[in-house]
XYZ file of C-alpha atoms in Angstrom:
520
model
C -0.047 0.005 -0.025
C 2.863 2.438 0.723
C 4.237 1.924 -2.804
C 0.865 2.860 -4.214
C 0.697 5.915 -1.923
C 4.094 7.045 -3.231
C 2.936 6.532 -6.856
C -0.173 8.465 -6.176
C 1.781 11.255 -4.628
C 4.102 11.497 -7.603
C 1.173 11.601 -10.050
C -0.377 14.345 -8.068
C 2.823 16.372 -7.939
C 3.308 16.000 -11.776
C -0.315 17.031 -12.343
C 0.171 20.171 -10.237
C 3.316 21.154 -12.032
C 1.643 20.605 -15.399
C -1.297 22.809 -14.441
C 1.057 25.443 -13.086
C 3.156 25.468 -16.220
C 0.016 25.616 -18.406
C -1.392 28.600 -16.465
C 2.141 30.319 -16.623
C 2.306 29.674 -20.420
C -1.267 31.041 -20.956
C -0.671 34.125 -18.879
C 2.868 34.658 -19.806
C 2.011 37.915 -21.688
C 0.333 39.361 -18.554
C 3.292 38.445 -16.457
C 5.643 40.218 -18.754
C 7.099 37.011 -20.208
C 7.243 35.779 -23.774
C 6.352 32.427 -25.062
C 8.987 30.468 -27.090
C 7.006 31.170 -30.195
C 6.870 35.003 -29.494
C 10.622 35.001 -28.830
C 11.459 33.205 -32.016
C 9.026 35.567 -33.940
C 10.675 38.627 -32.252
C 14.104 37.494 -33.290
C 13.253 36.772 -36.899
C 15.084 39.421 -38.803
C 13.088 42.186 -40.549
C 16.314 42.972 -42.304
C 19.811 41.350 -42.235
C 20.728 43.746 -39.396
C 17.767 44.369 -37.207
C 15.304 42.056 -35.652
C 11.657 42.887 -34.733
C 12.752 43.073 -31.089
C 15.478 45.474 -31.817
C 13.009 47.918 -33.237
C 10.105 47.296 -30.899
C 9.796 50.172 -28.462
C 6.058 49.659 -27.778
C 6.153 46.225 -26.067
C 3.382 45.771 -23.496
C 4.343 46.436 -19.979
C 1.237 44.974 -18.254
C 2.613 42.591 -15.538
C 6.172 43.905 -15.846
C 8.234 44.347 -12.696
C 8.264 47.951 -11.656
C 11.497 49.591 -10.231
C 10.755 52.911 -8.588
C 13.676 55.143 -7.820
C 13.315 57.703 -5.031
C 16.569 59.614 -4.465
C 18.734 57.519 -2.256
C 16.393 54.518 -2.303
C 14.534 52.181 -4.710
C 11.513 50.046 -4.700
C 10.984 46.842 -6.565
C 7.347 45.707 -7.265
C 7.462 42.329 -8.922
C 9.813 39.421 -9.424
C 13.239 39.082 -11.067
C 14.879 41.900 -9.156
C 16.099 42.929 -5.733
C 17.850 45.804 -4.016
C 21.147 45.718 -2.221
C 22.300 49.029 -0.792
C 21.975 51.458 -3.626
C 22.257 48.829 -6.306
C 19.131 47.445 -8.088
C 19.922 43.883 -9.371
C 17.918 42.400 -12.255
C 18.519 38.567 -12.198
C 15.876 37.069 -14.292
C 14.524 37.359 -17.923
C 11.400 39.379 -18.548
C 10.348 42.933 -18.539
C 11.060 45.815 -16.270
C 10.054 49.434 -16.149
C 12.336 51.934 -14.254
C 11.365 55.425 -13.230
C 12.423 58.144 -10.789
C 15.729 59.448 -9.647
C 18.568 57.524 -7.972
C 21.485 59.356 -6.567
C 24.881 57.679 -6.467
C 23.318 54.190 -7.344
C 23.394 51.800 -10.128
C 21.260 49.221 -11.999
C 22.957 45.908 -12.716
C 21.652 43.090 -14.982
C 23.080 39.780 -14.000
C 20.911 37.094 -15.351
C 21.857 33.677 -16.939
C 23.502 33.740 -20.283
C 20.276 32.734 -22.205
C 18.079 35.422 -20.658
C 16.564 38.181 -22.792
C 15.845 41.274 -20.681
C 13.567 44.253 -21.589
C 14.059 47.406 -19.634
C 11.963 50.542 -20.194
C 13.347 53.785 -18.975
C 10.324 55.953 -18.238
C 11.656 59.156 -16.790
C 14.695 57.557 -15.149
C 17.669 59.651 -13.845
C 20.588 57.638 -12.391
C 23.855 59.166 -11.220
C 26.805 57.262 -10.003
C 30.219 58.523 -8.646
C 32.295 55.442 -9.225
C 30.664 52.944 -11.603
C 28.425 52.559 -14.581
C 24.900 53.785 -14.048
C 23.618 50.854 -15.829
C 25.699 47.779 -16.145
C 24.992 44.449 -17.898
C 27.127 41.746 -16.352
C 25.399 38.861 -18.109
C 22.384 38.226 -20.352
C 21.934 36.916 -23.822
C 20.603 40.325 -24.882
C 19.273 43.496 -23.186
C 16.674 45.615 -24.903
C 16.749 49.155 -23.419
C 13.588 51.130 -24.366
C 13.162 54.857 -24.043
C 9.570 55.450 -23.266
C 7.465 57.760 -25.364
C 7.388 61.399 -24.199
C 10.065 60.887 -21.409
C 13.457 62.319 -20.654
C 16.089 60.006 -19.212
C 19.499 60.763 -17.908
C 22.546 58.784 -16.800
C 25.695 60.424 -15.395
C 28.885 58.945 -14.327
C 31.269 61.190 -12.422
C 34.227 58.687 -12.277
C 35.191 55.007 -12.154
C 36.736 53.278 -9.240
C 39.966 51.256 -9.552
C 38.325 47.924 -9.055
C 35.564 48.962 -11.390
C 38.060 49.762 -14.286
C 40.094 46.619 -13.403
C 36.928 44.620 -14.134
C 36.812 46.226 -17.506
C 33.873 48.619 -16.897
C 34.553 51.737 -18.849
C 31.212 53.209 -19.837
C 28.333 55.095 -18.131
C 25.977 52.675 -19.907
C 27.972 49.386 -20.024
C 27.237 46.050 -21.379
C 29.314 42.801 -21.651
C 26.642 41.321 -23.986
C 24.512 42.393 -26.843
C 22.660 45.699 -26.229
C 19.820 47.195 -28.192
C 18.375 50.677 -27.521
C 14.998 51.735 -29.044
C 11.873 53.711 -28.411
C 10.909 57.313 -28.988
C 11.960 59.054 -25.808
C 15.207 60.785 -25.159
C 18.294 59.796 -23.282
C 21.250 61.959 -22.048
C 24.484 60.205 -21.153
C 27.239 62.056 -19.337
C 30.621 60.463 -18.817
C 33.083 62.751 -16.924
C 35.768 60.146 -17.784
C 36.088 57.083 -19.856
C 33.214 56.286 -22.455
C 29.555 56.975 -22.791
C 27.777 53.811 -24.083
C 29.840 50.655 -24.356
C 29.031 47.142 -25.553
C 31.593 44.322 -25.538
C 29.461 42.572 -28.186
C 26.952 44.126 -30.552
C 25.359 47.484 -29.997
C 22.117 48.274 -31.755
C 20.472 51.616 -31.683
C 17.075 51.540 -33.297
C 15.219 54.502 -32.030
C 15.155 57.413 -29.557
C 16.910 60.741 -29.270
C 20.188 60.132 -27.671
C 22.820 62.662 -26.622
C 26.287 61.480 -25.234
C 29.066 63.685 -23.852
C 32.085 61.706 -22.921
C 35.713 62.298 -21.979
C 36.682 59.175 -24.010
C 34.592 57.660 -26.827
C 30.927 58.485 -27.134
C 29.962 55.149 -28.420
C 32.214 52.085 -28.129
C 31.568 48.580 -29.269
C 33.649 45.511 -29.760
C 31.738 43.930 -32.510
C 29.147 45.815 -34.729
C 27.228 48.976 -34.269
C 23.861 49.196 -36.089
C 21.855 52.418 -36.376
C 18.366 52.975 -37.538
C 15.638 55.450 -36.761
C 17.615 57.318 -34.178
C 18.849 60.737 -33.574
C 22.434 60.685 -32.022
C 24.269 63.795 -30.866
C 27.776 62.671 -29.810
C 30.601 64.832 -28.240
C 33.804 63.006 -27.427
C 37.261 63.824 -26.219
C 38.458 60.788 -28.131
C 36.526 59.039 -30.944
C 32.916 59.802 -31.509
C 32.228 56.123 -32.492
C 34.847 53.370 -31.841
C 34.521 49.841 -33.119
C 37.619 47.957 -31.907
C 37.122 44.439 -32.903
C 38.858 43.013 -36.017
C 35.370 42.289 -37.317
C 33.870 45.569 -35.855
C 31.771 47.328 -38.384
C 29.255 50.098 -38.531
C 25.878 49.721 -40.436
C 23.894 52.975 -40.642
C 20.364 52.237 -42.150
C 18.620 55.554 -41.298
C 18.464 58.246 -38.677
C 20.752 61.146 -37.877
C 24.164 61.040 -36.362
C 26.103 64.197 -35.341
C 29.584 64.016 -33.963
C 32.080 66.389 -32.508
C 35.334 64.568 -31.553
C 38.836 65.284 -30.406
C 40.133 62.270 -32.408
C 38.334 60.194 -35.215
C 34.792 60.872 -35.825
C 34.115 57.192 -36.583
C 36.786 54.498 -36.206
C 35.976 50.960 -37.428
C 38.111 47.900 -36.827
C 36.698 46.508 -39.992
C 34.063 48.106 -42.269
C 31.543 50.947 -42.543
C 28.310 50.582 -44.456
C 25.950 53.491 -44.914
C 22.562 52.733 -46.340
C 20.738 55.968 -45.652
C 20.320 58.711 -43.067
C 22.482 61.659 -42.292
C 25.835 61.819 -40.751
C 27.575 65.000 -39.668
C 31.258 64.560 -38.512
C 33.490 67.189 -37.174
C 36.719 65.496 -36.142
C 40.112 66.454 -34.922
C 41.612 63.537 -36.915
C 40.099 61.426 -39.661
C 36.347 61.819 -40.220
C 35.985 58.146 -40.939
C 38.922 55.668 -40.334
C 38.331 51.927 -41.229
C 40.737 49.024 -41.314
C 38.669 47.551 -44.153
C 36.101 48.990 -46.527
C 33.959 52.109 -46.339
C 30.857 51.768 -48.617
C 28.147 54.491 -49.089
C 25.004 53.458 -50.873
C 22.636 56.241 -49.906
C 22.096 59.083 -47.342
C 23.948 62.177 -46.704
C 27.532 62.364 -45.306
C 28.979 65.687 -44.295
C 32.654 65.780 -42.908
C 34.953 68.448 -41.636
C 38.242 66.817 -40.403
C 41.743 67.586 -39.219
C 43.257 64.750 -41.213
C 41.563 62.593 -43.867
C 37.913 63.007 -44.623
C 37.587 59.252 -45.183
C 40.438 56.694 -44.710
C 40.193 53.018 -45.385
C 43.006 50.562 -45.402
C 41.387 48.632 -48.275
C 38.644 50.420 -50.190
C 36.210 53.297 -50.298
C 33.258 52.652 -52.487
C 30.690 55.404 -53.218
C 27.598 53.942 -55.025
C 25.088 56.628 -54.117
C 24.017 59.320 -51.832
C 25.751 62.704 -51.030
C 29.203 62.927 -49.676
C 30.404 66.451 -48.727
C 33.928 66.838 -47.274
C 34.058 70.587 -46.781
C 37.482 70.656 -44.919
C 40.241 68.031 -44.564
C 43.924 67.286 -45.196
C 43.173 64.628 -47.769
C 39.659 63.993 -48.853
C 39.431 60.156 -49.518
C 42.521 57.912 -49.062
C 42.498 54.123 -49.723
C 44.159 51.633 -51.987
C 40.970 51.353 -54.025
C 38.666 54.152 -54.590
C 35.564 53.354 -56.612
C 32.754 55.862 -57.442
C 29.770 54.353 -59.234
C 27.060 56.903 -58.181
C 25.982 59.721 -55.919
C 27.463 63.180 -55.624
C 30.865 63.734 -53.986
C 32.334 67.046 -53.138
C 35.732 67.495 -51.636
C 37.592 70.618 -50.493
C 40.986 69.509 -49.356
C 44.440 71.009 -48.243
C 46.266 68.233 -49.915
C 45.233 65.482 -52.316
C 41.487 65.149 -52.993
C 41.455 61.402 -53.751
C 44.576 59.395 -53.029
C 44.965 55.716 -54.012
C 47.857 54.828 -51.773
C 48.730 51.295 -52.759
C 52.086 49.883 -53.212
C 54.665 51.827 -54.915
C 55.752 48.551 -56.614
C 52.468 48.373 -58.531
C 53.110 46.864 -61.904
C 56.789 45.915 -61.093
C 56.013 42.162 -60.641
C 57.240 42.118 -57.066
C 55.349 40.324 -54.308
C 54.290 43.748 -52.917
C 52.335 44.542 -55.916
C 48.718 45.474 -55.135
C 45.957 46.622 -57.293
C 45.698 50.341 -56.798
C 43.232 52.673 -58.590
C 40.770 55.528 -58.623
C 37.789 54.564 -60.772
C 34.812 56.656 -61.575
C 31.893 54.953 -63.468
C 28.846 57.141 -62.644
C 27.826 59.847 -60.293
C 29.776 63.071 -59.865
C 32.991 63.928 -58.198
C 34.164 67.541 -57.597
C 37.522 68.238 -56.060
C 38.681 71.789 -55.133
C 41.964 72.945 -53.403
C 42.940 76.631 -52.746
C 46.089 75.947 -50.857
C 48.625 76.015 -53.794
C 50.685 73.402 -52.079
C 52.235 70.233 -53.687
C 48.905 68.535 -54.008
C 46.704 66.717 -56.595
C 43.119 66.488 -57.297
C 43.321 62.734 -58.183
C 46.467 61.035 -56.958
C 46.799 57.296 -57.666
C 49.975 55.169 -57.275
C 48.337 53.023 -59.979
C 45.624 53.653 -62.287
C 43.022 56.451 -62.831
C 40.012 55.011 -64.863
C 37.077 57.023 -65.859
C 34.283 55.310 -67.774
C 31.254 57.496 -66.772
C 29.919 60.251 -64.525
C 31.192 63.712 -64.188
C 34.578 64.710 -62.859
C 35.416 68.356 -61.930
C 38.725 69.262 -60.437
C 40.037 72.804 -59.499
C 43.598 73.099 -58.161
C 45.071 76.570 -57.557
C 47.672 77.557 -60.214
C 50.606 77.721 -57.861
C 53.504 75.418 -57.078
C 53.351 71.745 -58.105
C 49.647 71.255 -58.054
C 48.282 68.656 -60.486
C 44.659 67.967 -61.310
C 45.284 64.400 -62.293
C 48.394 62.283 -61.184
C 48.761 58.595 -61.855
C 51.510 56.075 -61.220
C 53.099 55.946 -64.715
C 56.453 55.219 -63.136
C 54.793 52.085 -61.478
C 53.105 50.802 -64.779
C 49.813 52.619 -64.009
C 47.638 54.183 -66.727
C 45.230 57.113 -66.943
C 42.460 56.199 -69.220
C 38.852 57.531 -70.046
C 36.261 55.531 -71.890
C 33.191 57.658 -70.930
C 31.883 60.395 -68.731
C 32.665 64.052 -68.509
C 35.884 65.446 -67.298
C 36.993 69.048 -66.541
C 40.292 69.003 -64.739
C 42.002 72.299 -64.073
C 45.315 73.105 -62.361
C 48.992 74.017 -62.807
C 50.801 73.086 -65.839
C 54.040 72.369 -64.032
C 53.464 68.607 -63.736
C 50.574 68.161 -65.998
C 49.534 64.624 -67.282
C 47.100 63.884 -69.970
C 45.170 60.742 -70.713
C 47.061 57.688 -71.845
C 46.989 56.457 -75.631
C 44.665 53.515 -74.772
C 41.797 55.960 -73.920
C 38.760 55.168 -75.953
C 37.345 58.753 -75.533
C 39.069 61.888 -76.993
C 40.226 64.858 -74.939
C 41.183 68.487 -75.340
C 44.187 69.776 -73.488
C 44.309 73.539 -72.973
C 47.440 75.397 -71.680
C 47.492 79.205 -70.835
C 50.880 81.027 -70.341
C 49.086 83.926 -68.656
C 46.905 81.793 -66.514
C 43.270 82.052 -65.898
C 41.751 83.712 -62.925
C 39.401 81.974 -60.470
C 35.625 82.194 -61.029
C 36.015 81.955 -64.818
C 33.433 79.943 -66.689
C 34.859 77.368 -69.130
C 32.618 76.220 -71.957
C 33.118 73.548 -74.738
C 31.073 73.727 -77.775
C 30.976 71.902 -81.195
C 31.004 73.693 -84.578
C 27.311 74.286 -84.410
C 27.400 75.972 -81.031
C 25.992 73.075 -79.119
C 27.230 73.167 -75.473
C 29.171 69.993 -74.496
C 30.752 70.924 -71.246
C 30.523 73.969 -68.706
C 32.058 74.678 -65.462
C 32.732 77.638 -63.366
C 36.241 76.979 -62.159
C 36.605 78.232 -58.515
C 40.449 78.775 -58.516
C 43.019 80.092 -60.940
C 44.515 77.512 -63.380
C 46.942 77.397 -66.350
C 46.062 73.802 -67.558
C 42.694 72.275 -68.376
C 41.933 68.590 -69.539
C 38.443 68.253 -71.079
C 36.710 65.146 -72.262
C 33.182 64.107 -72.898
C 31.158 61.504 -75.087
C 30.925 62.421 -78.727
C 34.327 64.164 -79.166
C 35.701 63.047 -82.292
C 39.431 62.664 -82.650
C 41.076 65.002 -85.091
C 37.981 67.365 -85.081
C 38.007 71.007 -84.058
C 35.939 72.364 -81.152
C 35.480 75.788 -79.738
C 36.772 76.284 -76.074
C 35.418 79.484 -74.485
C 37.249 80.642 -71.388
C 35.744 83.885 -70.044
C 35.890 86.325 -72.910
C 38.572 84.259 -74.862
C 37.671 81.810 -77.590
C 40.038 79.030 -78.702
C 39.803 76.554 -81.544
C 41.394 73.340 -80.437
C 41.600 69.788 -81.944
C 40.635 66.609 -80.029
C 43.653 64.604 -78.990
C 43.798 60.887 -78.840
């Protein structure tokens, strides 16, 4: 009989557990939990870079744990969190709403490695004197939502030695994936170290976020993905820093404004701009990447103390608007390819610099393909310094097959509109597009003999003053090319579709008219 009683007890226990799990599953939404199906649906990617959960700032808060901050104290209403001193610990998966002010305290997420944690800041103001205001020690992923219509603030005044020794170096710090979203605002102040830091991926998919940091404003080890957010970043070091060897930036939409003492955006790997607006005012490079910078759409404005855009491998402009209004060199990479968009560069040195191996074409092991190629879109380069600088400067090839190229280099010193690596076996060829390249005649180079499209080369002994309009017409007076050249020049190379080799065309420079033949 005792055996039967044990069996009956086990059956009753199993039945009770089953009923409890069923009730929990059926009421999971009310309790602030997600069913497995909901989690899977939320993590299905809407795009290759953002999940539905990344973008969802309107998740339901019914049944969520409430964390109420009140000066030097905090109150927790619900499960999954507790208070120790002035630290609020979140230890379980689920949803949490944080509001109120906490002076010299912190919020720490320390859940298991498979936990997804949703935190909504709803008018939260957290200040800490020696640690991160919000620290994620462990979770699979944390979603930090800025509640609609609320202003939230995080301020760190310093970091203790033990905190820094533990690798915590941001006012908002996460060791795991961190996603920010919502429509509210967040102000992050870091009197030392960095503003927002993730040791894994950092996703910002909403909100109006202002970061002022002594170090980097945003810092991630892996990728940073931005969409539908308004970011205003002020940094003593880099505005955005991605330090991992595979650390890349993906900007899908939104607005990013950076004021930085060092690089505006520093990527350990690549930068991909799909849309939005980026404004960079940087003490060093505007963008610096160890891999490739690719711009497909959007607007990029740069003012920099060094290169506007620097990539160790390639810069690719396929669309959008790129305006580099002040820089040392405009774009520097081994491979520079422009296939669309509008690019404007005002530089103090070279406008575009393809800086590959000087052994290009020599047959040595150090040979690297090096080129500036324009196949579509427009590229305008201007330089008023009169220094030893070039509009297009390639250690290898310059290849123009389409689009529109305008170059204006001041007629002073050894300025050259187009400079290619002829000594390295490089070529300067045009097979399409429009070209008006003006500068000094001291080191002038025309197009190579292999060019499919004809050109006209104009030289002036007296020089031509800046602001002069240059026009090219055929015998019937049909306008073929026109450009108001900003700076004085003594040499102009012109080419456009339809130029017939050996035919004569009319070149109008200000009030002067020249009859010139097309060269091969």
